Amino acid sequence: MLPNNFRWRIVLLLFLVTTINYIDRNVLSFAMLDDTFRKEMLGVPLTYTLTQADLNAFKIQYGWVDTAFKVAYAVGFMMIGWLIDRVGTKRGLAVAIGLWSMAGIANAFVSSFRGLVATRFVLGIGEAGNFPSSIKSIAEWFPKKERSFATGIFNAGANVGIIITAAVIPWMTLHYGWRISFMTTGVLGLGVLVAWWMTYQRPEQHPKVSPVELRYIQQDHQQEVIQGRLTWWRLLRYRQTWALIVGKFMADPIWWFYLTWLPDFFNSSESLDQTLDLQNIGLPFMVIYIISDGGSVFFGWLSSQFMKIGWELNRARKTTMLICALCVVPIFFAAQTQNIYIAVVLIAIAAAGHLGWSANVYTFASDLFPKSAVAMVTGIGGFAGAVGGAVLAAIAGPIRVQFGYLPLFLIAGSSYLLALFIINLLVPKMKPVEM
């Protein structure tokens, strides 16, 4: 008898949570194109005409705001990953959603870079709870052979959030002002908090899960016997943990770079034959993130499909990750071409490769560790990714001002292949840890 499919409804719920998560965090990337926002953050009169020196100063200050968010995101991963493994997925993610939603609303009331640093720091703490919770939920609700596909689906919510942001926020900012944009997206988060709290339970406790589906979900769950106390320092003794750290530290900063700086790239790149502003920037972003959404789902499916036809976990995950890494390599041409359409396609393929990479790297936690350690391990990996993102954020502004986008795109194109090489050295054969 085939299982019913209630577990896929859980994936759709995680998809919705992730979508709202990315809407909240990406409003700022489009607000930074608004002259009123720039002037208020710089503390100059609204009638003042910004000079190029003002814009360069704004970009450098914006880089520090982005750094504050990523530092908080790193700290939040460690804190909330630990919290989730102790209070459970339902309560842990509820706390995170509430925190990031209130911080998102607070963004609407700031009037300086100092205030923006404070609200973005709190936003980073809260938003860090999304992925540890989601990965732990996938481990609770899916057998290993379906996890990368399920992860690819909910991870696609990141791009849907960006697509919605690109389609709506520029229009909303132009017509109602940047403060309303932040207020609206923060309220959406409170709405999804209600949906999460009313819907989520573990599969063995959920009244809508049949005994057949429960057996299917738990087909390869091992009896967990973890001797001693589970701590971050203990997890760092395992090569498998370091493989996840490398996969996140070297790839996540590139994704953060896309989210933070692509609006500016299309708005002010010296190489492109045309530039975009708030009135016409939405369409290219929709194209980029629709294509990359396909990459998240396809590469998650591909890894699962390899396992279904008999490939071992090690071969299936690493082959898929190699294909994803190769998709990113050509992105440095985007900083050299004059044709904006070619730049959009190159960035879209690279973003698709990243989301496919992310869908497979995130499964390391549930592939290689007991369920009771999944959120903590994911938190450690997320911490590493956010630290890498903070480092790149701190240097991206000065590099952009001094040298343009080519050095940043060269970093993006080479990071994934180097990460895969190091991962293979650390874990030549992917095997679950014995704790």
Coordinates of C-alpha atoms in Angstrom, one line a residue:
M1 CA 0.0 0.0 0.0
L2 CA 1.4 3.4 -1.0
P3 CA 1.6 6.1 1.7
N4 CA -0.6 9.2 1.5
N5 CA 1.0 12.5 0.9
F6 CA 0.4 14.7 4.0
R7 CA 4.2 15.1 4.4
W8 CA 4.2 17.2 1.2
R9 CA 1.8 19.6 2.8
I10 CA 4.4 20.2 5.5
V11 CA 6.9 21.0 2.7
L12 CA 4.4 23.6 1.3
L13 CA 4.1 25.1 4.8
L14 CA 7.9 25.4 5.0
F15 CA 7.9 26.9 1.5
L16 CA 5.5 29.6 2.7
V17 CA 7.6 30.3 5.8
T18 CA 10.8 30.6 3.7
T19 CA 9.0 32.8 1.2
I20 CA 8.0 35.3 3.9
N21 CA 11.5 35.1 5.4
Y22 CA 13.1 36.2 2.2
I23 CA 10.5 38.9 1.5
D24 CA 11.3 40.5 4.9
R25 CA 15.1 40.4 4.5
N26 CA 15.1 41.7 0.9
V27 CA 13.0 44.8 1.1
L28 CA 16.1 46.7 2.0
S29 CA 17.9 45.8 -1.2
F30 CA 15.3 47.6 -3.2
A31 CA 14.7 50.4 -0.7
M32 CA 18.4 51.4 -1.1
L33 CA 17.5 52.5 -4.7
D34 CA 15.0 55.1 -3.4
D35 CA 16.4 58.6 -3.2
T36 CA 14.2 59.5 -0.2
F37 CA 15.6 56.5 1.7
R38 CA 19.2 57.4 0.8
K39 CA 18.8 61.0 1.9
E40 CA 17.1 60.1 5.2
M41 CA 19.8 57.5 6.0
L42 CA 22.5 60.1 5.2
G43 CA 20.8 62.8 7.2
V44 CA 20.5 65.3 4.4
P45 CA 17.5 67.4 3.4
L46 CA 15.1 65.8 1.0
T47 CA 15.6 68.8 -1.4
Y48 CA 19.4 68.1 -1.5
T49 CA 20.9 66.7 -4.7
L50 CA 23.1 63.6 -4.0
T51 CA 26.5 63.7 -5.5
Q52 CA 28.6 60.7 -6.6
A53 CA 30.6 61.1 -3.4
D54 CA 27.4 60.9 -1.4
L55 CA 26.4 57.7 -3.2
N56 CA 29.8 56.1 -2.6
A57 CA 29.5 57.0 1.1
F58 CA 26.0 55.5 1.1
K59 CA 27.2 52.2 -0.4
I60 CA 30.0 51.9 2.1
Q61 CA 27.6 52.6 5.0
Y62 CA 25.1 50.2 3.6
G63 CA 27.9 47.5 3.5
W64 CA 28.3 47.9 7.3
V65 CA 24.5 47.6 7.8
D66 CA 24.6 44.4 5.8
T67 CA 27.6 43.2 7.9
A68 CA 25.6 43.8 11.1
F69 CA 22.7 41.7 9.7
K70 CA 25.1 38.8 8.8
V71 CA 26.9 38.9 12.1
A72 CA 23.5 38.6 13.9
Y73 CA 22.5 35.9 11.5
A74 CA 25.6 33.9 12.4
V75 CA 25.0 34.4 16.1
G76 CA 21.3 33.5 15.6
F77 CA 22.1 30.2 13.9
M78 CA 24.0 29.0 16.9
M79 CA 21.5 30.2 19.4
I80 CA 18.3 29.1 17.7
G81 CA 19.8 25.8 16.4
W82 CA 20.5 25.0 20.0
L83 CA 17.0 26.2 21.1
I84 CA 15.2 24.1 18.5
D85 CA 16.9 20.9 19.5
R86 CA 15.7 21.5 23.0
V87 CA 12.2 23.0 22.8
G88 CA 11.2 21.4 19.5
T89 CA 10.7 22.5 15.9
K90 CA 7.3 24.0 16.4
R91 CA 8.2 26.3 19.3
G92 CA 11.6 27.2 18.1
L93 CA 10.5 28.4 14.7
A94 CA 7.5 30.2 16.2
V95 CA 9.9 32.2 18.4
A96 CA 12.1 33.0 15.3
I97 CA 9.2 34.1 13.1
G98 CA 7.8 36.4 15.8
L99 CA 11.2 38.0 16.4
W100 CA 12.0 38.6 12.7
S101 CA 8.5 40.0 12.0
M102 CA 8.6 42.5 14.8
A103 CA 12.1 43.6 13.7
G104 CA 10.8 43.9 10.1
I105 CA 8.1 46.3 11.3
A106 CA 10.6 48.2 13.4
N107 CA 12.6 48.9 10.2
A108 CA 9.8 51.2 9.1
F109 CA 10.5 53.6 12.0
V110 CA 14.3 54.2 11.7
S111 CA 15.7 57.4 10.3
S112 CA 19.5 56.8 10.3
F113 CA 22.1 54.2 9.6
R114 CA 22.5 53.7 13.3
G115 CA 18.9 52.8 13.8
L116 CA 19.0 50.6 10.7
V117 CA 22.0 48.6 12.1
A118 CA 20.0 47.9 15.3
T119 CA 16.8 46.7 13.6
R120 CA 18.7 44.6 11.0
F121 CA 20.7 43.0 13.8
V122 CA 17.5 41.8 15.5
L123 CA 16.1 40.8 12.1
G124 CA 19.2 38.6 11.6
I125 CA 18.9 36.9 14.9
G126 CA 15.2 35.9 14.1
E127 CA 15.7 35.0 10.5
A128 CA 18.4 32.6 11.4
G129 CA 15.8 30.2 12.8
N130 CA 14.2 29.4 9.4
F131 CA 16.7 26.9 8.0
P132 CA 17.6 24.9 11.2
S133 CA 13.9 24.5 11.8
S134 CA 13.1 23.5 8.2
I135 CA 16.0 21.0 7.9
K136 CA 15.0 19.4 11.2
S137 CA 11.4 19.3 10.0
I138 CA 12.5 17.5 6.8
A139 CA 14.4 15.0 8.8
E140 CA 11.3 14.4 10.9
W141 CA 8.9 14.0 8.0
F142 CA 10.9 12.4 5.2
P143 CA 13.1 9.3 4.5
K144 CA 16.6 10.0 3.2
K145 CA 15.8 9.3 -0.4
E146 CA 13.3 12.2 -0.5
R147 CA 15.1 14.7 1.6
S148 CA 17.1 16.6 -1.0
F149 CA 13.9 16.9 -3.2
A150 CA 11.8 18.1 -0.3
T151 CA 14.6 20.5 0.7
G152 CA 14.8 21.8 -2.9
I153 CA 11.1 22.6 -2.8
F154 CA 11.0 24.5 0.4
N155 CA 14.3 26.2 -0.4
A156 CA 12.7 27.5 -3.6
G157 CA 10.6 29.7 -1.3
A158 CA 13.7 31.9 -1.0
N159 CA 13.5 32.8 -4.6
V160 CA 9.7 33.2 -4.7
G161 CA 10.2 35.6 -1.8
I162 CA 12.7 37.6 -3.9
I163 CA 10.5 37.5 -7.0
I164 CA 7.5 38.9 -5.0
T165 CA 9.8 41.5 -3.5
A166 CA 11.1 42.5 -6.9
A167 CA 7.6 42.7 -8.3
V168 CA 5.9 44.5 -5.5
I169 CA 8.3 46.5 -3.4
P170 CA 9.6 48.9 -6.1
W171 CA 6.0 49.7 -7.0
M172 CA 5.0 50.1 -3.4
T173 CA 8.0 52.2 -2.6
L174 CA 7.3 54.6 -5.5
H175 CA 3.6 55.0 -4.6
Y176 CA 3.5 54.8 -0.8
G177 CA 7.1 55.3 0.4
W178 CA 9.7 52.9 1.7
R179 CA 8.3 52.9 5.3
I180 CA 5.1 51.3 4.2
S181 CA 7.0 48.6 2.3
F182 CA 8.8 47.5 5.6
M183 CA 5.6 47.7 7.6
T184 CA 3.6 45.5 5.1
T185 CA 6.2 42.8 4.9
G186 CA 6.6 42.6 8.7
V187 CA 2.8 42.1 9.1
L188 CA 3.0 39.2 6.6
G189 CA 5.4 37.5 8.9
L190 CA 2.9 37.6 11.8
G191 CA 0.3 36.0 9.5
V192 CA 2.6 33.1 8.7
L193 CA 3.3 32.6 12.4
V194 CA -0.3 31.9 13.0
A195 CA -0.4 29.4 10.1
W196 CA 2.7 27.6 11.4
W197 CA 1.4 27.3 15.0
M198 CA -2.0 26.0 13.9
T199 CA -0.6 23.4 11.5
Y200 CA 2.7 21.9 12.5
Q201 CA 3.2 18.8 14.7
R202 CA 5.7 15.9 14.5
P203 CA 4.4 13.1 12.2
E204 CA 3.9 10.5 15.0
Q205 CA 1.7 13.1 16.7
H206 CA -0.2 14.4 13.7
P207 CA -3.8 13.2 13.4
K208 CA -3.8 13.4 9.6
V209 CA -0.8 11.1 9.1
S210 CA -1.9 7.5 8.4
P211 CA 0.0 4.5 9.9
V212 CA 1.1 3.6 6.3
E213 CA 2.6 7.0 5.7
L214 CA 4.3 7.0 9.2
R215 CA 6.0 3.7 8.4
Y216 CA 7.2 5.1 5.1
I217 CA 8.5 8.3 6.7
Q218 CA 10.4 6.3 9.4
Q219 CA 11.7 3.5 7.0
D220 CA 15.3 4.3 7.5
H221 CA 15.3 6.0 10.9
Q222 CA 17.9 4.5 13.2
Q223 CA 17.5 4.2 16.9
E224 CA 19.4 7.1 18.3
V225 CA 21.9 6.3 21.0
I226 CA 23.9 9.4 21.8
Q227 CA 26.2 8.9 24.8
G228 CA 27.0 12.0 26.8
R229 CA 26.0 15.6 26.4
L230 CA 25.5 17.0 22.9
T231 CA 27.5 20.2 22.5
W232 CA 28.8 22.4 19.7
W233 CA 32.4 21.5 20.7
R234 CA 31.6 17.8 20.5
L235 CA 30.1 18.2 17.1
L236 CA 33.1 20.0 15.8
R237 CA 35.2 16.9 16.4
Y238 CA 33.6 15.2 13.4
R239 CA 34.8 15.7 9.8
Q240 CA 31.2 15.5 8.7
T241 CA 30.5 18.8 10.6
W242 CA 33.5 20.4 8.9
A243 CA 32.3 19.3 5.5
L244 CA 29.0 21.2 6.2
I245 CA 30.9 24.2 7.5
V246 CA 33.0 24.4 4.3
G247 CA 30.0 24.0 2.1
K248 CA 28.2 26.9 3.8
F249 CA 31.2 29.2 4.5
M250 CA 32.3 29.2 0.9
A251 CA 28.9 29.3 -0.9
D252 CA 26.5 31.3 1.3
P253 CA 28.5 34.6 1.0
I254 CA 27.9 34.4 -2.8
W255 CA 24.2 34.1 -2.3
W256 CA 24.2 37.0 0.1
F257 CA 26.2 39.0 -2.4
Y258 CA 23.5 38.4 -5.0
L259 CA 20.7 39.5 -2.7
T260 CA 22.5 42.6 -1.4
W261 CA 24.3 44.0 -4.5
L262 CA 22.5 42.8 -7.6
P263 CA 20.0 45.8 -7.5
D264 CA 23.0 48.1 -7.4
F265 CA 24.8 46.1 -10.2
F266 CA 21.9 46.6 -12.6
N267 CA 21.4 50.2 -11.4
S268 CA 25.0 51.5 -11.6
S269 CA 27.3 49.0 -13.4
E270 CA 29.8 50.7 -15.6
S271 CA 29.9 47.8 -18.1
L272 CA 26.3 47.4 -19.0
D273 CA 24.8 49.2 -22.0
Q274 CA 21.7 50.2 -19.9
T275 CA 20.9 50.6 -16.2
L276 CA 17.7 50.0 -14.3
D277 CA 15.9 51.9 -11.6
L278 CA 12.9 51.2 -9.3
Q279 CA 10.5 51.6 -12.3
N280 CA 12.0 48.8 -14.4
I281 CA 14.2 46.6 -12.2
G282 CA 11.5 44.1 -11.2
L283 CA 11.4 42.1 -14.5
P284 CA 15.1 41.1 -14.7
F285 CA 14.9 39.9 -11.0
M286 CA 11.8 37.9 -11.7
V287 CA 13.6 36.2 -14.6
I288 CA 16.7 35.5 -12.5
Y289 CA 14.9 34.0 -9.6
I290 CA 12.3 32.0 -11.5
I291 CA 15.2 30.3 -13.3
S292 CA 17.1 29.8 -10.1
D293 CA 13.9 28.4 -8.4
G294 CA 13.9 25.8 -11.1
G295 CA 17.5 25.0 -10.2
S296 CA 16.6 24.5 -6.5
V297 CA 13.8 22.0 -7.3
F298 CA 15.6 20.3 -10.2
F299 CA 18.9 19.7 -8.5
G300 CA 17.2 18.6 -5.3
W301 CA 15.1 16.1 -7.5
L302 CA 18.3 15.0 -9.4
S303 CA 20.1 14.0 -6.2
S304 CA 17.1 12.1 -5.0
Q305 CA 16.6 10.5 -8.4
F306 CA 20.2 9.3 -8.5
M307 CA 19.6 7.5 -5.1
K308 CA 16.4 6.0 -6.4
I309 CA 18.2 4.4 -9.3
G310 CA 20.7 2.8 -7.0
W311 CA 23.5 5.3 -6.6
E312 CA 25.1 5.6 -3.1
L313 CA 24.5 8.7 -1.1
N314 CA 28.1 9.9 -1.6
R315 CA 28.0 9.6 -5.4
A316 CA 24.5 11.1 -5.7
R317 CA 25.2 14.2 -3.5
K318 CA 28.7 15.0 -4.8
T319 CA 27.9 14.5 -8.5
T320 CA 24.9 16.9 -8.2
M321 CA 27.0 19.4 -6.3
L322 CA 29.7 19.3 -9.1
I323 CA 27.1 20.1 -11.7
C324 CA 25.9 23.0 -9.6
A325 CA 29.4 24.3 -9.1
L326 CA 30.0 24.3 -12.8
C327 CA 26.9 26.3 -13.4
V328 CA 28.4 29.2 -11.4
V329 CA 31.8 29.4 -13.1
P330 CA 30.8 31.6 -16.1
I331 CA 29.3 34.3 -13.9
F332 CA 32.4 36.5 -14.2
F333 CA 31.4 37.3 -17.8
A334 CA 28.4 39.1 -16.4
A335 CA 30.8 41.9 -15.1
Q336 CA 32.4 42.2 -18.6
T337 CA 29.5 42.0 -21.0
Q338 CA 27.7 45.1 -22.2
N339 CA 24.5 43.2 -23.0
I340 CA 22.2 43.3 -20.0
Y341 CA 20.3 40.3 -21.3
I342 CA 23.4 38.1 -21.3
A343 CA 24.2 39.3 -17.8
V344 CA 20.8 38.4 -16.6
V345 CA 21.1 34.8 -18.1
L346 CA 24.6 34.3 -16.6
I347 CA 23.4 35.4 -13.1
A348 CA 20.3 33.3 -13.4
I349 CA 22.2 30.1 -14.2
A350 CA 24.7 30.8 -11.3
A351 CA 21.8 31.4 -8.9
A352 CA 20.2 28.2 -10.0
G353 CA 23.5 26.4 -9.3
H354 CA 23.7 27.9 -5.9
L355 CA 20.2 26.9 -4.8
G356 CA 20.9 23.4 -6.1
W357 CA 24.1 23.3 -4.1
S358 CA 22.3 24.6 -1.0
A359 CA 19.6 22.0 -1.3
N360 CA 22.2 19.2 -1.2
V361 CA 24.5 20.7 1.3
Y362 CA 21.7 21.2 3.8
T363 CA 20.9 17.5 3.6
F364 CA 24.3 16.8 5.1
A365 CA 22.9 17.4 8.5
S366 CA 20.1 14.9 8.2
D367 CA 22.1 12.4 6.1
L368 CA 25.0 12.2 8.5
F369 CA 23.7 13.0 12.0
P370 CA 20.9 11.8 14.3
K371 CA 17.7 13.7 14.3
S372 CA 18.3 15.1 17.7
A373 CA 21.5 16.8 16.5
V374 CA 20.2 18.1 13.1
A375 CA 19.2 21.6 14.2
M376 CA 22.5 22.1 16.1
V377 CA 24.6 20.9 13.1
T378 CA 22.6 23.0 10.7
G379 CA 23.1 26.0 13.1
I380 CA 26.9 25.4 13.0
G381 CA 26.8 25.3 9.2
G382 CA 24.6 28.4 9.0
F383 CA 26.9 30.2 11.5
A384 CA 29.8 29.5 9.2
G385 CA 27.9 30.7 6.1
A386 CA 26.8 33.9 7.8
V387 CA 30.4 34.6 9.0
G388 CA 31.6 34.2 5.4
G389 CA 28.8 36.5 4.4
A390 CA 29.7 39.1 6.9
V391 CA 33.4 39.0 5.7
L392 CA 32.3 39.4 2.1
A393 CA 29.8 42.1 3.1
A394 CA 32.5 44.1 4.9
I395 CA 34.8 44.2 1.8
A396 CA 32.2 44.2 -1.0
G397 CA 31.5 47.9 -0.7
P398 CA 35.1 49.1 -0.9
I399 CA 35.9 46.6 -3.7
R400 CA 32.8 47.8 -5.6
V401 CA 33.8 51.4 -5.3
Q402 CA 37.5 50.9 -6.1
F403 CA 37.5 48.1 -8.7
G404 CA 33.9 47.5 -9.9
Y405 CA 32.1 44.1 -9.9
L406 CA 34.7 41.9 -11.8
P407 CA 36.7 40.9 -8.6
L408 CA 33.5 40.0 -6.8
F409 CA 32.2 37.9 -9.7
L410 CA 35.5 36.1 -9.9
I411 CA 35.2 35.2 -6.2
A412 CA 31.7 33.9 -6.9
G413 CA 32.7 31.8 -9.9
S414 CA 35.6 29.9 -8.1
S415 CA 34.2 29.4 -4.6
Y416 CA 32.0 26.3 -5.3
L417 CA 34.6 24.2 -7.0
L418 CA 37.1 24.9 -4.3
A419 CA 34.5 24.1 -1.6
L420 CA 33.7 20.7 -3.3
F421 CA 37.4 19.9 -3.5
I422 CA 37.8 20.5 0.3
I423 CA 34.6 18.6 1.1
N424 CA 35.9 15.6 -0.7
L425 CA 39.2 15.7 1.2
L426 CA 37.3 15.9 4.5
V427 CA 34.7 13.3 3.7
P428 CA 35.9 11.0 0.9
K429 CA 33.0 8.7 1.8
M430 CA 29.8 10.1 3.3
K431 CA 28.9 8.0 6.3
P432 CA 26.7 8.8 9.3
V433 CA 28.6 9.6 12.5
E434 CA 28.5 7.2 15.4
M435 CA 27.8 9.3 18.5

